[in-house]
mmCIF file with all atom_site columns, C-alpha atoms in Angstrom:
data_model
loop_
_atom_site.group_PDB
_atom_site.id
_atom_site.type_symbol
_atom_site.label_atom_id
_atom_site.label_alt_id
_atom_site.label_comp_id
_atom_site.label_asym_id
_atom_site.label_entity_id
_atom_site.label_seq_id
_atom_site.pdbx_PDB_ins_code
_atom_site.Cartn_x
_atom_site.Cartn_y
_atom_site.Cartn_z
_atom_site.occupancy
_atom_site.B_iso_or_equiv
_atom_site.pdbx_formal_charge
_atom_site.auth_seq_id
_atom_site.auth_comp_id
_atom_site.auth_asym_id
_atom_site.auth_atom_id
_atom_site.pdbx_PDB_model_num
ATOM 1   C CA . ALA A 1 1   ? -56.196 -26.820 -44.974 1.00 94.00 ? 1324 ALA A CA 1
ATOM 2   C CA . ASP A 1 2   ? -53.860 -25.148 -42.461 1.00 95.00 ? 1325 ASP A CA 1
ATOM 3   C CA . GLY A 1 3   ? -55.800 -26.632 -39.510 1.00 95.00 ? 1326 GLY A CA 1
ATOM 4   C CA . GLY A 1 4   ? -58.115 -25.263 -36.876 1.00 94.00 ? 1327 GLY A CA 1
ATOM 5   C CA . ASN A 1 5   ? -58.959 -25.388 -33.188 1.00 94.00 ? 1328 ASN A CA 1
ATOM 6   C CA . PRO A 1 6   ? -55.513 -25.886 -31.624 1.00 96.00 ? 1329 PRO A CA 1
ATOM 7   C CA . TYR A 1 7   ? -56.188 -27.490 -28.273 1.00 95.00 ? 1330 TYR A CA 1
ATOM 8   C CA . ALA A 1 8   ? -52.627 -28.013 -27.031 1.00 95.00 ? 1331 ALA A CA 1
ATOM 9   C CA . GLY A 1 9   ? -49.607 -25.755 -26.737 1.00 95.00 ? 1332 GLY A CA 1
ATOM 10  C CA . VAL A 1 10  ? -46.405 -25.755 -28.756 1.00 97.00 ? 1333 VAL A CA 1
ATOM 11  C CA . ILE A 1 11  ? -42.779 -26.818 -28.397 1.00 98.00 ? 1334 ILE A CA 1
ATOM 12  C CA . ARG A 1 12  ? -39.768 -24.880 -29.720 1.00 97.00 ? 1335 ARG A CA 1
ATOM 13  C CA . ASP A 1 13  ? -36.516 -25.993 -31.285 1.00 97.00 ? 1336 ASP A CA 1
ATOM 14  C CA . SER A 1 14  ? -33.088 -24.341 -30.929 1.00 96.00 ? 1337 SER A CA 1
ATOM 15  C CA . ALA A 1 15  ? -33.678 -22.305 -34.105 1.00 96.00 ? 1338 ALA A CA 1
ATOM 16  C CA . GLY A 1 16  ? -36.869 -20.781 -32.724 1.00 97.00 ? 1339 GLY A CA 1
ATOM 17  C CA . ASN A 1 17  ? -39.369 -22.784 -34.785 1.00 98.00 ? 1340 ASN A CA 1
ATOM 18  C CA . PHE A 1 18  ? -42.610 -23.860 -33.103 1.00 98.00 ? 1341 PHE A CA 1
ATOM 19  C CA . TYR A 1 19  ? -44.344 -27.237 -33.520 1.00 98.00 ? 1342 TYR A CA 1
ATOM 20  C CA . GLY A 1 20  ? -47.894 -28.121 -32.551 1.00 98.00 ? 1343 GLY A CA 1
ATOM 21  C CA . THR A 1 21  ? -51.197 -29.704 -33.516 1.00 98.00 ? 1344 THR A CA 1
ATOM 22  C CA . THR A 1 22  ? -54.735 -28.665 -34.280 1.00 97.00 ? 1345 THR A CA 1
ATOM 23  C CA . SER A 1 23  ? -57.702 -30.834 -33.364 1.00 95.00 ? 1346 SER A CA 1
ATOM 24  C CA . ALA A 1 24  ? -59.607 -29.975 -36.550 1.00 94.00 ? 1347 ALA A CA 1
ATOM 25  C CA . GLY A 1 25  ? -59.059 -28.710 -40.059 1.00 94.00 ? 1348 GLY A CA 1
ATOM 26  C CA . GLY A 1 26  ? -56.547 -30.056 -42.519 1.00 94.00 ? 1349 GLY A CA 1
ATOM 27  C CA . THR A 1 27  ? -56.988 -31.610 -45.915 1.00 89.00 ? 1350 THR A CA 1
ATOM 28  C CA . ALA A 1 28  ? -60.239 -33.535 -45.870 1.00 72.00 ? 1351 ALA A CA 1
ATOM 29  C CA . GLY A 1 29  ? -59.708 -37.279 -45.990 1.00 71.00 ? 1352 GLY A CA 1
ATOM 30  C CA . PRO A 1 30  ? -62.455 -39.853 -46.508 1.00 72.00 ? 1353 PRO A CA 1
ATOM 31  C CA . TYR A 1 31  ? -63.855 -38.988 -43.066 1.00 72.00 ? 1354 TYR A CA 1
ATOM 32  C CA . GLY A 1 32  ? -63.507 -35.219 -43.287 1.00 75.00 ? 1355 GLY A CA 1
ATOM 33  C CA . PRO A 1 33  ? -60.912 -32.837 -41.804 1.00 86.00 ? 1356 PRO A CA 1
ATOM 34  C CA . ALA A 1 34  ? -59.241 -34.522 -38.820 1.00 93.00 ? 1357 ALA A CA 1
ATOM 35  C CA . GLY A 1 35  ? -56.513 -32.136 -37.680 1.00 96.00 ? 1358 GLY A CA 1
ATOM 36  C CA . VAL A 1 36  ? -52.885 -31.424 -38.512 1.00 97.00 ? 1359 VAL A CA 1
ATOM 37  C CA . VAL A 1 37  ? -49.334 -31.303 -37.185 1.00 98.00 ? 1360 VAL A CA 1
ATOM 38  C CA . TYR A 1 38  ? -47.738 -27.974 -38.093 1.00 98.00 ? 1361 TYR A CA 1
ATOM 39  C CA . LYS A 1 39  ? -44.501 -25.992 -37.925 1.00 98.00 ? 1362 LYS A CA 1
ATOM 40  C CA . LEU A 1 40  ? -44.318 -22.225 -37.510 1.00 98.00 ? 1363 LEU A CA 1
ATOM 41  C CA . ASP A 1 41  ? -41.010 -20.572 -38.393 1.00 97.00 ? 1364 ASP A CA 1
ATOM 42  C CA . THR A 1 42  ? -39.534 -17.403 -36.912 1.00 96.00 ? 1365 THR A CA 1
ATOM 43  C CA . ALA A 1 43  ? -41.037 -15.307 -39.729 1.00 97.00 ? 1366 ALA A CA 1
ATOM 44  C CA . GLY A 1 44  ? -44.548 -16.504 -38.866 1.00 96.00 ? 1367 GLY A CA 1
ATOM 45  C CA . HIS A 1 45  ? -44.797 -18.840 -41.849 1.00 98.00 ? 1368 HIS A CA 1
ATOM 46  C CA . GLN A 1 46  ? -46.816 -21.979 -41.162 1.00 98.00 ? 1369 GLN A CA 1
ATOM 47  C CA . THR A 1 47  ? -46.141 -25.352 -42.758 1.00 97.00 ? 1370 THR A CA 1
ATOM 48  C CA . VAL A 1 48  ? -48.497 -28.304 -42.396 1.00 97.00 ? 1371 VAL A CA 1
ATOM 49  C CA . LEU A 1 49  ? -46.198 -31.237 -41.669 1.00 97.00 ? 1372 LEU A CA 1
ATOM 50  C CA . TYR A 1 50  ? -49.006 -33.791 -41.673 1.00 97.00 ? 1373 TYR A CA 1
ATOM 51  C CA . SER A 1 51  ? -52.756 -33.770 -42.229 1.00 96.00 ? 1374 SER A CA 1
ATOM 52  C CA . PHE A 1 52  ? -54.686 -36.629 -40.614 1.00 96.00 ? 1375 PHE A CA 1
ATOM 53  C CA . THR A 1 53  ? -57.231 -38.516 -42.688 1.00 93.00 ? 1376 THR A CA 1
ATOM 54  C CA . GLY A 1 54  ? -59.301 -39.837 -39.776 1.00 92.00 ? 1377 GLY A CA 1
ATOM 55  C CA . GLY A 1 55  ? -58.654 -43.430 -40.765 1.00 92.00 ? 1378 GLY A CA 1
ATOM 56  C CA . ALA A 1 56  ? -55.922 -45.800 -39.648 1.00 94.00 ? 1379 ALA A CA 1
ATOM 57  C CA . ASP A 1 57  ? -53.502 -42.880 -39.241 1.00 95.00 ? 1380 ASP A CA 1
ATOM 58  C CA . GLY A 1 58  ? -55.549 -41.297 -36.445 1.00 95.00 ? 1381 GLY A CA 1
ATOM 59  C CA . SER A 1 59  ? -57.886 -38.385 -35.985 1.00 94.00 ? 1382 SER A CA 1
ATOM 60  C CA . ASN A 1 60  ? -58.296 -35.199 -33.951 1.00 95.00 ? 1383 ASN A CA 1
ATOM 61  C CA . PRO A 1 61  ? -55.083 -34.776 -31.936 1.00 97.00 ? 1384 PRO A CA 1
ATOM 62  C CA . TYR A 1 62  ? -55.874 -32.949 -28.720 1.00 96.00 ? 1385 TYR A CA 1
ATOM 63  C CA . ALA A 1 63  ? -52.335 -33.148 -27.355 1.00 97.00 ? 1386 ALA A CA 1
ATOM 64  C CA . GLY A 1 64  ? -49.172 -31.511 -28.607 1.00 97.00 ? 1387 GLY A CA 1
ATOM 65  C CA . VAL A 1 65  ? -46.007 -33.221 -29.783 1.00 98.00 ? 1388 VAL A CA 1
ATOM 66  C CA . ILE A 1 66  ? -42.545 -33.928 -28.417 1.00 98.00 ? 1389 ILE A CA 1
ATOM 67  C CA . ARG A 1 67  ? -39.356 -33.921 -30.512 1.00 97.00 ? 1390 ARG A CA 1
ATOM 68  C CA . ASP A 1 68  ? -36.231 -36.066 -30.393 1.00 97.00 ? 1391 ASP A CA 1
ATOM 69  C CA . SER A 1 69  ? -32.657 -35.015 -31.227 1.00 94.00 ? 1392 SER A CA 1
ATOM 70  C CA . ALA A 1 70  ? -33.094 -36.157 -34.841 1.00 96.00 ? 1393 ALA A CA 1
ATOM 71  C CA . GLY A 1 71  ? -36.146 -33.936 -35.331 1.00 96.00 ? 1394 GLY A CA 1
ATOM 72  C CA . ASN A 1 72  ? -38.786 -36.678 -35.278 1.00 97.00 ? 1395 ASN A CA 1
ATOM 73  C CA . LEU A 1 73  ? -42.076 -35.753 -33.598 1.00 98.00 ? 1396 LEU A CA 1
ATOM 74  C CA . TYR A 1 74  ? -44.200 -37.993 -31.365 1.00 98.00 ? 1397 TYR A CA 1
ATOM 75  C CA . GLY A 1 75  ? -47.781 -37.553 -30.246 1.00 98.00 ? 1398 GLY A CA 1
ATOM 76  C CA . THR A 1 76  ? -51.249 -39.032 -29.898 1.00 98.00 ? 1399 THR A CA 1
ATOM 77  C CA . ALA A 1 77  ? -54.490 -38.720 -31.818 1.00 97.00 ? 1400 ALA A CA 1
ATOM 78  C CA . LEU A 1 78  ? -57.671 -38.978 -29.783 1.00 95.00 ? 1401 LEU A CA 1
ATOM 79  C CA . GLU A 1 79  ? -59.606 -41.094 -32.274 1.00 94.00 ? 1402 GLU A CA 1
ATOM 80  C CA . GLY A 1 80  ? -59.103 -43.130 -35.417 1.00 92.00 ? 1403 GLY A CA 1
ATOM 81  C CA . GLY A 1 81  ? -56.683 -45.970 -35.944 1.00 90.00 ? 1404 GLY A CA 1
ATOM 82  C CA . GLY A 1 82  ? -57.455 -49.651 -36.419 1.00 84.00 ? 1405 GLY A CA 1
ATOM 83  C CA . THR A 1 83  ? -61.020 -50.957 -36.445 1.00 84.00 ? 1406 THR A CA 1
ATOM 84  C CA . SER A 1 84  ? -62.121 -49.512 -33.108 1.00 89.00 ? 1407 SER A CA 1
ATOM 85  C CA . GLY A 1 85  ? -61.273 -45.861 -33.719 1.00 93.00 ? 1408 GLY A CA 1
ATOM 86  C CA . ALA A 1 86  ? -59.911 -45.595 -30.166 1.00 96.00 ? 1409 ALA A CA 1
ATOM 87  C CA . GLY A 1 87  ? -56.873 -43.479 -30.981 1.00 97.00 ? 1410 GLY A CA 1
ATOM 88  C CA . VAL A 1 88  ? -53.203 -43.891 -31.834 1.00 98.00 ? 1411 VAL A CA 1
ATOM 89  C CA . VAL A 1 89  ? -49.652 -43.050 -30.826 1.00 98.00 ? 1412 VAL A CA 1
ATOM 90  C CA . PHE A 1 90  ? -47.760 -41.733 -33.842 1.00 98.00 ? 1413 PHE A CA 1
ATOM 91  C CA . GLU A 1 91  ? -44.306 -40.707 -35.034 1.00 98.00 ? 1414 GLU A CA 1
ATOM 92  C CA . LEU A 1 92  ? -43.736 -38.088 -37.709 1.00 98.00 ? 1415 LEU A CA 1
ATOM 93  C CA . ASP A 1 93  ? -40.305 -37.996 -39.328 1.00 97.00 ? 1416 ASP A CA 1
ATOM 94  C CA . THR A 1 94  ? -38.568 -34.978 -40.827 1.00 95.00 ? 1417 THR A CA 1
ATOM 95  C CA . ALA A 1 95  ? -39.847 -35.870 -44.298 1.00 96.00 ? 1418 ALA A CA 1
ATOM 96  C CA . GLY A 1 96  ? -43.477 -35.714 -43.117 1.00 95.00 ? 1419 GLY A CA 1
ATOM 97  C CA . GLN A 1 97  ? -43.917 -39.491 -43.099 1.00 97.00 ? 1420 GLN A CA 1
ATOM 98  C CA . GLU A 1 98  ? -46.292 -40.622 -40.351 1.00 97.00 ? 1421 GLU A CA 1
ATOM 99  C CA . THR A 1 99  ? -45.910 -43.996 -38.658 1.00 97.00 ? 1422 THR A CA 1
ATOM 100 C CA . VAL A 1 100 ? -48.577 -45.331 -36.319 1.00 97.00 ? 1423 VAL A CA 1
ATOM 101 C CA . LEU A 1 101 ? -46.562 -46.752 -33.435 1.00 97.00 ? 1424 LEU A CA 1
ATOM 102 C CA . TYR A 1 102 ? -49.630 -48.144 -31.682 1.00 98.00 ? 1425 TYR A CA 1
ATOM 103 C CA . SER A 1 103 ? -53.356 -48.280 -32.339 1.00 97.00 ? 1426 SER A CA 1
ATOM 104 C CA . PHE A 1 104 ? -55.566 -48.689 -29.257 1.00 97.00 ? 1427 PHE A CA 1
ATOM 105 C CA . THR A 1 105 ? -58.255 -51.349 -29.370 1.00 96.00 ? 1428 THR A CA 1
ATOM 106 C CA . GLY A 1 106 ? -60.554 -49.742 -26.799 1.00 96.00 ? 1429 GLY A CA 1
ATOM 107 C CA . GLY A 1 107 ? -60.237 -52.774 -24.517 1.00 97.00 ? 1430 GLY A CA 1
ATOM 108 C CA . ALA A 1 108 ? -57.807 -53.528 -21.706 1.00 98.00 ? 1431 ALA A CA 1
ATOM 109 C CA . ASP A 1 109 ? -55.019 -51.652 -23.527 1.00 98.00 ? 1432 ASP A CA 1
ATOM 110 C CA . GLY A 1 110 ? -56.814 -48.309 -23.241 1.00 98.00 ? 1433 GLY A CA 1
ATOM 111 C CA . ALA A 1 111 ? -58.803 -45.935 -25.426 1.00 97.00 ? 1434 ALA A CA 1
ATOM 112 C CA . TYR A 1 112 ? -58.929 -42.270 -26.419 1.00 98.00 ? 1435 TYR A CA 1
ATOM 113 C CA . PRO A 1 113 ? -55.581 -40.717 -25.453 1.00 98.00 ? 1436 PRO A CA 1
ATOM 114 C CA . THR A 1 114 ? -56.325 -37.067 -24.711 1.00 97.00 ? 1437 THR A CA 1
ATOM 115 C CA . ALA A 1 115 ? -52.824 -36.316 -23.465 1.00 97.00 ? 1438 ALA A CA 1
ATOM 116 C CA . GLY A 1 116 ? -49.500 -36.590 -25.258 1.00 97.00 ? 1439 GLY A CA 1
ATOM 117 C CA . VAL A 1 117 ? -46.499 -38.750 -24.482 1.00 98.00 ? 1440 VAL A CA 1
ATOM 118 C CA . ILE A 1 118 ? -43.125 -38.380 -22.810 1.00 98.00 ? 1441 ILE A CA 1
ATOM 119 C CA . ARG A 1 119 ? -39.961 -40.203 -23.880 1.00 97.00 ? 1442 ARG A CA 1
ATOM 120 C CA . ASP A 1 120 ? -37.105 -41.694 -21.865 1.00 96.00 ? 1443 ASP A CA 1
ATOM 121 C CA . SER A 1 121 ? -33.444 -41.970 -22.869 1.00 94.00 ? 1444 SER A CA 1
ATOM 122 C CA . ALA A 1 122 ? -34.031 -45.467 -24.276 1.00 95.00 ? 1445 ALA A CA 1
ATOM 123 C CA . GLY A 1 123 ? -36.786 -44.226 -26.597 1.00 96.00 ? 1446 GLY A CA 1
ATOM 124 C CA . ASN A 1 124 ? -39.719 -45.668 -24.651 1.00 97.00 ? 1447 ASN A CA 1
ATOM 125 C CA . LEU A 1 125 ? -42.895 -43.575 -24.621 1.00 98.00 ? 1448 LEU A CA 1
ATOM 126 C CA . TYR A 1 126 ? -45.248 -43.125 -21.660 1.00 98.00 ? 1449 TYR A CA 1
ATOM 127 C CA . GLY A 1 127 ? -48.766 -41.748 -21.554 1.00 98.00 ? 1450 GLY A CA 1
ATOM 128 C CA . THR A 1 128 ? -52.365 -42.157 -20.463 1.00 98.00 ? 1451 THR A CA 1
ATOM 129 C CA . THR A 1 129 ? -55.735 -42.875 -22.003 1.00 98.00 ? 1452 THR A CA 1
ATOM 130 C CA . GLN A 1 130 ? -58.965 -41.504 -20.604 1.00 97.00 ? 1453 GLN A CA 1
ATOM 131 C CA . GLY A 1 131 ? -60.907 -44.668 -21.412 1.00 97.00 ? 1454 GLY A CA 1
ATOM 132 C CA . GLY A 1 132 ? -60.408 -48.367 -21.782 1.00 97.00 ? 1455 GLY A CA 1
ATOM 133 C CA . GLY A 1 133 ? -58.588 -50.543 -19.284 1.00 98.00 ? 1456 GLY A CA 1
ATOM 134 C CA . THR A 1 134 ? -60.057 -53.333 -17.209 1.00 97.00 ? 1457 THR A CA 1
ATOM 135 C CA . ALA A 1 135 ? -62.711 -51.044 -15.706 1.00 96.00 ? 1458 ALA A CA 1
ATOM 136 C CA . GLY A 1 136 ? -63.124 -48.612 -18.576 1.00 96.00 ? 1459 GLY A CA 1
ATOM 137 C CA . ALA A 1 137 ? -61.605 -45.829 -16.467 1.00 97.00 ? 1460 ALA A CA 1
ATOM 138 C CA . GLY A 1 138 ? -58.346 -45.347 -18.340 1.00 98.00 ? 1461 GLY A CA 1
ATOM 139 C CA . VAL A 1 139 ? -54.757 -46.555 -18.139 1.00 98.00 ? 1462 VAL A CA 1
ATOM 140 C CA . VAL A 1 140 ? -51.152 -45.497 -17.822 1.00 98.00 ? 1463 VAL A CA 1
ATOM 141 C CA . PHE A 1 141 ? -49.158 -47.141 -20.609 1.00 98.00 ? 1464 PHE A CA 1
ATOM 142 C CA . LYS A 1 142 ? -45.608 -47.669 -21.837 1.00 98.00 ? 1465 LYS A CA 1
ATOM 143 C CA . LEU A 1 143 ? -44.753 -48.153 -25.501 1.00 98.00 ? 1466 LEU A CA 1
ATOM 144 C CA . ASP A 1 144 ? -41.339 -49.542 -26.358 1.00 97.00 ? 1467 ASP A CA 1
ATOM 145 C CA . ARG A 1 145 ? -39.358 -48.907 -29.533 1.00 94.00 ? 1468 ARG A CA 1
ATOM 146 C CA . ALA A 1 146 ? -40.703 -52.113 -31.080 1.00 95.00 ? 1469 ALA A CA 1
ATOM 147 C CA . GLY A 1 147 ? -44.295 -50.880 -30.702 1.00 95.00 ? 1470 GLY A CA 1
ATOM 148 C CA . GLN A 1 148 ? -45.070 -53.216 -27.816 1.00 97.00 ? 1471 GLN A CA 1
ATOM 149 C CA . GLU A 1 149 ? -47.560 -51.641 -25.413 1.00 98.00 ? 1472 GLU A CA 1
ATOM 150 C CA . THR A 1 150 ? -47.533 -52.438 -21.695 1.00 98.00 ? 1473 THR A CA 1
ATOM 151 C CA . VAL A 1 151 ? -50.332 -51.273 -19.423 1.00 98.00 ? 1474 VAL A CA 1
ATOM 152 C CA . LEU A 1 152 ? -48.492 -50.058 -16.341 1.00 98.00 ? 1475 LEU A CA 1
ATOM 153 C CA . TYR A 1 153 ? -51.699 -49.332 -14.441 1.00 98.00 ? 1476 TYR A CA 1
ATOM 154 C CA . SER A 1 154 ? -55.419 -49.660 -15.102 1.00 98.00 ? 1477 SER A CA 1
ATOM 155 C CA . PHE A 1 155 ? -57.627 -47.302 -13.085 1.00 98.00 ? 1478 PHE A CA 1
ATOM 156 C CA . SER A 1 156 ? -60.750 -48.626 -11.390 1.00 97.00 ? 1479 SER A CA 1
ATOM 157 C CA . GLY A 1 157 ? -62.583 -45.294 -11.270 1.00 95.00 ? 1480 GLY A CA 1
ATOM 158 C CA . GLY A 1 158 ? -62.826 -45.677 -7.490  1.00 95.00 ? 1481 GLY A CA 1
ATOM 159 C CA . ALA A 1 159 ? -60.464 -44.530 -4.742  1.00 97.00 ? 1482 ALA A CA 1
ATOM 160 C CA . ASP A 1 160 ? -57.429 -44.913 -7.032  1.00 98.00 ? 1483 ASP A CA 1
ATOM 161 C CA . GLY A 1 161 ? -58.754 -42.381 -9.528  1.00 98.00 ? 1484 GLY A CA 1
ATOM 162 C CA . GLY A 1 162 ? -60.045 -42.656 -13.059 1.00 97.00 ? 1485 GLY A CA 1
ATOM 163 C CA . TYR A 1 163 ? -60.401 -41.058 -16.495 1.00 97.00 ? 1486 TYR A CA 1
ATOM 164 C CA . PRO A 1 164 ? -57.044 -39.263 -16.795 1.00 98.00 ? 1487 PRO A CA 1
ATOM 165 C CA . THR A 1 165 ? -57.054 -36.478 -19.373 1.00 97.00 ? 1488 THR A CA 1
ATOM 166 C CA . ALA A 1 166 ? -53.497 -35.353 -18.596 1.00 97.00 ? 1489 ALA A CA 1
ATOM 167 C CA . GLY A 1 167 ? -50.245 -37.133 -19.277 1.00 98.00 ? 1490 GLY A CA 1
ATOM 168 C CA . VAL A 1 168 ? -47.495 -38.138 -16.879 1.00 98.00 ? 1491 VAL A CA 1
ATOM 169 C CA . ILE A 1 169 ? -44.064 -36.893 -15.864 1.00 98.00 ? 1492 ILE A CA 1
ATOM 170 C CA . ARG A 1 170 ? -41.165 -39.166 -14.870 1.00 98.00 ? 1493 ARG A CA 1
ATOM 171 C CA . ASP A 1 171 ? -38.410 -38.803 -12.289 1.00 97.00 ? 1494 ASP A CA 1
ATOM 172 C CA . SER A 1 172 ? -34.852 -40.159 -12.452 1.00 95.00 ? 1495 SER A CA 1
ATOM 173 C CA . ALA A 1 173 ? -35.902 -43.296 -10.539 1.00 96.00 ? 1496 ALA A CA 1
ATOM 174 C CA . GLY A 1 174 ? -38.589 -44.132 -13.093 1.00 96.00 ? 1497 GLY A CA 1
ATOM 175 C CA . ASN A 1 175 ? -41.602 -43.140 -10.991 1.00 98.00 ? 1498 ASN A CA 1
ATOM 176 C CA . LEU A 1 176 ? -44.495 -41.544 -12.881 1.00 98.00 ? 1499 LEU A CA 1
ATOM 177 C CA . TYR A 1 177 ? -46.739 -38.751 -11.593 1.00 98.00 ? 1500 TYR A CA 1
ATOM 178 C CA . GLY A 1 178 ? -50.028 -37.430 -12.892 1.00 98.00 ? 1501 GLY A CA 1
ATOM 179 C CA . THR A 1 179 ? -53.662 -36.609 -12.266 1.00 98.00 ? 1502 THR A CA 1
ATOM 180 C CA . THR A 1 180 ? -57.033 -38.158 -12.964 1.00 98.00 ? 1503 THR A CA 1
ATOM 181 C CA . GLN A 1 181 ? -60.127 -36.142 -13.661 1.00 96.00 ? 1504 GLN A CA 1
ATOM 182 C CA . GLY A 1 182 ? -62.402 -38.533 -11.759 1.00 96.00 ? 1505 GLY A CA 1
ATOM 183 C CA . GLY A 1 183 ? -62.281 -41.173 -9.070  1.00 96.00 ? 1506 GLY A CA 1
ATOM 184 C CA . GLY A 1 184 ? -60.913 -40.618 -5.597  1.00 97.00 ? 1507 GLY A CA 1
ATOM 185 C CA . ILE A 1 185 ? -63.521 -39.407 -3.119  1.00 95.00 ? 1508 ILE A CA 1
ATOM 186 C CA . THR A 1 186 ? -66.991 -40.312 -4.374  1.00 90.00 ? 1509 THR A CA 1
ATOM 187 C CA . THR A 1 187 ? -69.123 -39.019 -1.501  1.00 90.00 ? 1510 THR A CA 1
ATOM 188 C CA . GLY A 1 188 ? -70.527 -35.605 -0.562  1.00 89.00 ? 1511 GLY A CA 1
ATOM 189 C CA . GLU A 1 189 ? -69.590 -32.884 -3.036  1.00 88.00 ? 1512 GLU A CA 1
ATOM 190 C CA . CYS A 1 190 ? -67.896 -35.514 -5.180  1.00 92.00 ? 1513 CYS A CA 1
ATOM 191 C CA . SER A 1 191 ? -71.001 -37.621 -5.718  1.00 88.00 ? 1514 SER A CA 1
ATOM 192 C CA . THR A 1 192 ? -72.854 -35.114 -7.876  1.00 79.00 ? 1515 THR A CA 1
ATOM 193 C CA . GLY A 1 193 ? -70.400 -34.218 -10.634 1.00 73.00 ? 1516 GLY A CA 1
ATOM 194 C CA . TYR A 1 194 ? -70.343 -35.361 -14.233 1.00 78.00 ? 1517 TYR A CA 1
ATOM 195 C CA . LEU A 1 195 ? -67.751 -37.998 -13.275 1.00 82.00 ? 1518 LEU A CA 1
ATOM 196 C CA . PRO A 1 196 ? -67.729 -40.271 -10.215 1.00 88.00 ? 1519 PRO A CA 1
ATOM 197 C CA . GLY A 1 197 ? -65.305 -38.669 -7.776  1.00 95.00 ? 1520 GLY A CA 1
ATOM 198 C CA . CYS A 1 198 ? -63.414 -35.382 -7.777  1.00 96.00 ? 1521 CYS A CA 1
ATOM 199 C CA . GLY A 1 199 ? -60.077 -36.636 -9.057  1.00 97.00 ? 1522 GLY A CA 1
ATOM 200 C CA . VAL A 1 200 ? -56.656 -37.413 -7.624  1.00 98.00 ? 1523 VAL A CA 1
ATOM 201 C CA . VAL A 1 201 ? -52.944 -36.741 -7.913  1.00 98.00 ? 1524 VAL A CA 1
ATOM 202 C CA . PHE A 1 202 ? -51.126 -40.069 -8.154  1.00 98.00 ? 1525 PHE A CA 1
ATOM 203 C CA . LYS A 1 203 ? -47.679 -41.652 -8.189  1.00 98.00 ? 1526 LYS A CA 1
ATOM 204 C CA . LEU A 1 204 ? -46.896 -44.878 -10.032 1.00 98.00 ? 1527 LEU A CA 1
ATOM 205 C CA . ASP A 1 205 ? -43.663 -46.660 -9.161  1.00 97.00 ? 1528 ASP A CA 1
ATOM 206 C CA . GLY A 1 206 ? -41.542 -48.890 -11.367 1.00 93.00 ? 1529 GLY A CA 1
ATOM 207 C CA . THR A 1 207 ? -43.345 -52.034 -10.197 1.00 95.00 ? 1530 THR A CA 1
ATOM 208 C CA . GLY A 1 208 ? -46.800 -50.722 -11.120 1.00 96.00 ? 1531 GLY A CA 1
ATOM 209 C CA . ASN A 1 209 ? -47.809 -49.838 -7.576  1.00 98.00 ? 1532 ASN A CA 1
ATOM 210 C CA . GLU A 1 210 ? -50.056 -46.764 -7.506  1.00 98.00 ? 1533 GLU A CA 1
ATOM 211 C CA . THR A 1 211 ? -50.179 -44.338 -4.582  1.00 98.00 ? 1534 THR A CA 1
ATOM 212 C CA . VAL A 1 212 ? -52.818 -41.623 -4.340  1.00 98.00 ? 1535 VAL A CA 1
ATOM 213 C CA . LEU A 1 213 ? -50.869 -38.569 -3.207  1.00 98.00 ? 1536 LEU A CA 1
ATOM 214 C CA . TYR A 1 214 ? -53.996 -36.424 -2.909  1.00 98.00 ? 1537 TYR A CA 1
ATOM 215 C CA . ALA A 1 215 ? -57.726 -36.873 -3.466  1.00 98.00 ? 1538 ALA A CA 1
ATOM 216 C CA . PHE A 1 216 ? -59.674 -33.677 -4.127  1.00 97.00 ? 1539 PHE A CA 1
ATOM 217 C CA . THR A 1 217 ? -62.775 -33.054 -2.033  1.00 95.00 ? 1540 THR A CA 1
ATOM 218 C CA . GLY A 1 218 ? -64.666 -30.781 -4.422  1.00 93.00 ? 1541 GLY A CA 1
ATOM 219 C CA . LEU A 1 219 ? -64.652 -27.940 -1.896  1.00 93.00 ? 1542 LEU A CA 1
ATOM 220 C CA . ALA A 1 220 ? -62.091 -25.134 -1.523  1.00 96.00 ? 1543 ALA A CA 1
ATOM 221 C CA . ASP A 1 221 ? -59.265 -27.441 -2.653  1.00 97.00 ? 1544 ASP A CA 1
ATOM 222 C CA . GLY A 1 222 ? -60.714 -27.924 -6.134  1.00 96.00 ? 1545 GLY A CA 1
ATOM 223 C CA . ALA A 1 223 ? -62.044 -30.789 -8.224  1.00 95.00 ? 1546 ALA A CA 1
ATOM 224 C CA . PHE A 1 224 ? -61.656 -32.528 -11.610 1.00 95.00 ? 1547 PHE A CA 1
ATOM 225 C CA . PRO A 1 225 ? -57.997 -31.788 -12.495 1.00 97.00 ? 1548 PRO A CA 1
ATOM 226 C CA . TYR A 1 226 ? -57.791 -31.705 -16.272 1.00 96.00 ? 1549 TYR A CA 1
ATOM 227 C CA . ALA A 1 227 ? -54.080 -30.866 -16.582 1.00 96.00 ? 1550 ALA A CA 1
ATOM 228 C CA . GLY A 1 228 ? -51.038 -32.648 -15.224 1.00 97.00 ? 1551 GLY A CA 1
ATOM 229 C CA . VAL A 1 229 ? -48.361 -31.759 -12.707 1.00 98.00 ? 1552 VAL A CA 1
ATOM 230 C CA . ILE A 1 230 ? -44.769 -30.499 -12.725 1.00 97.00 ? 1553 ILE A CA 1
ATOM 231 C CA . ARG A 1 231 ? -42.057 -31.425 -10.229 1.00 96.00 ? 1554 ARG A CA 1
ATOM 232 C CA . ASP A 1 232 ? -39.371 -29.294 -8.565  1.00 94.00 ? 1555 ASP A CA 1
#
């Protein structure tokens, strides 16, 4: 019941408590154990803050959580939610009440968010999905405080990249930066992998214009970036 298979890392509050997720375990709902959100205090005592049922509330969170100044947690669950089971963005308040902020349909709005979300000063959330979109190659999305989702960019799976498994970071001008696991160069070494292309590092400006900052070749420079980037 305490969870199992933690895929993501943890965050820490000012008192030294840790918060994170597990992709499995938890109290079995109608669809079996589907992961938990947990807190670990400074004495090493774990508290399950929420146990997913695998239904409309989401299932199998692979990403960690972020925390606002009021102590609410925000994250994604890879599957579950709605009728398509294509994942959710959720909020968990300090009383352990979960609210599904958005449930992906698996269509143009995206599907299967592997990464977590970031939050701006206005309370908008930003993230990626590894599937869905107009070409089925994933999206970058924004979710406002009213639960309205906007697809900021839909990857084609070609030169612009595709299938992002990492989230995004945001600069003070509102530009987003991240990686895709596939797309980019699709010839030579990059034509034989499990995804088309070797992946890219990208920038997305405030008007939705994407720039590929680097396309991996699959040689000495690497291939298939699974994690995101940081910025100095």
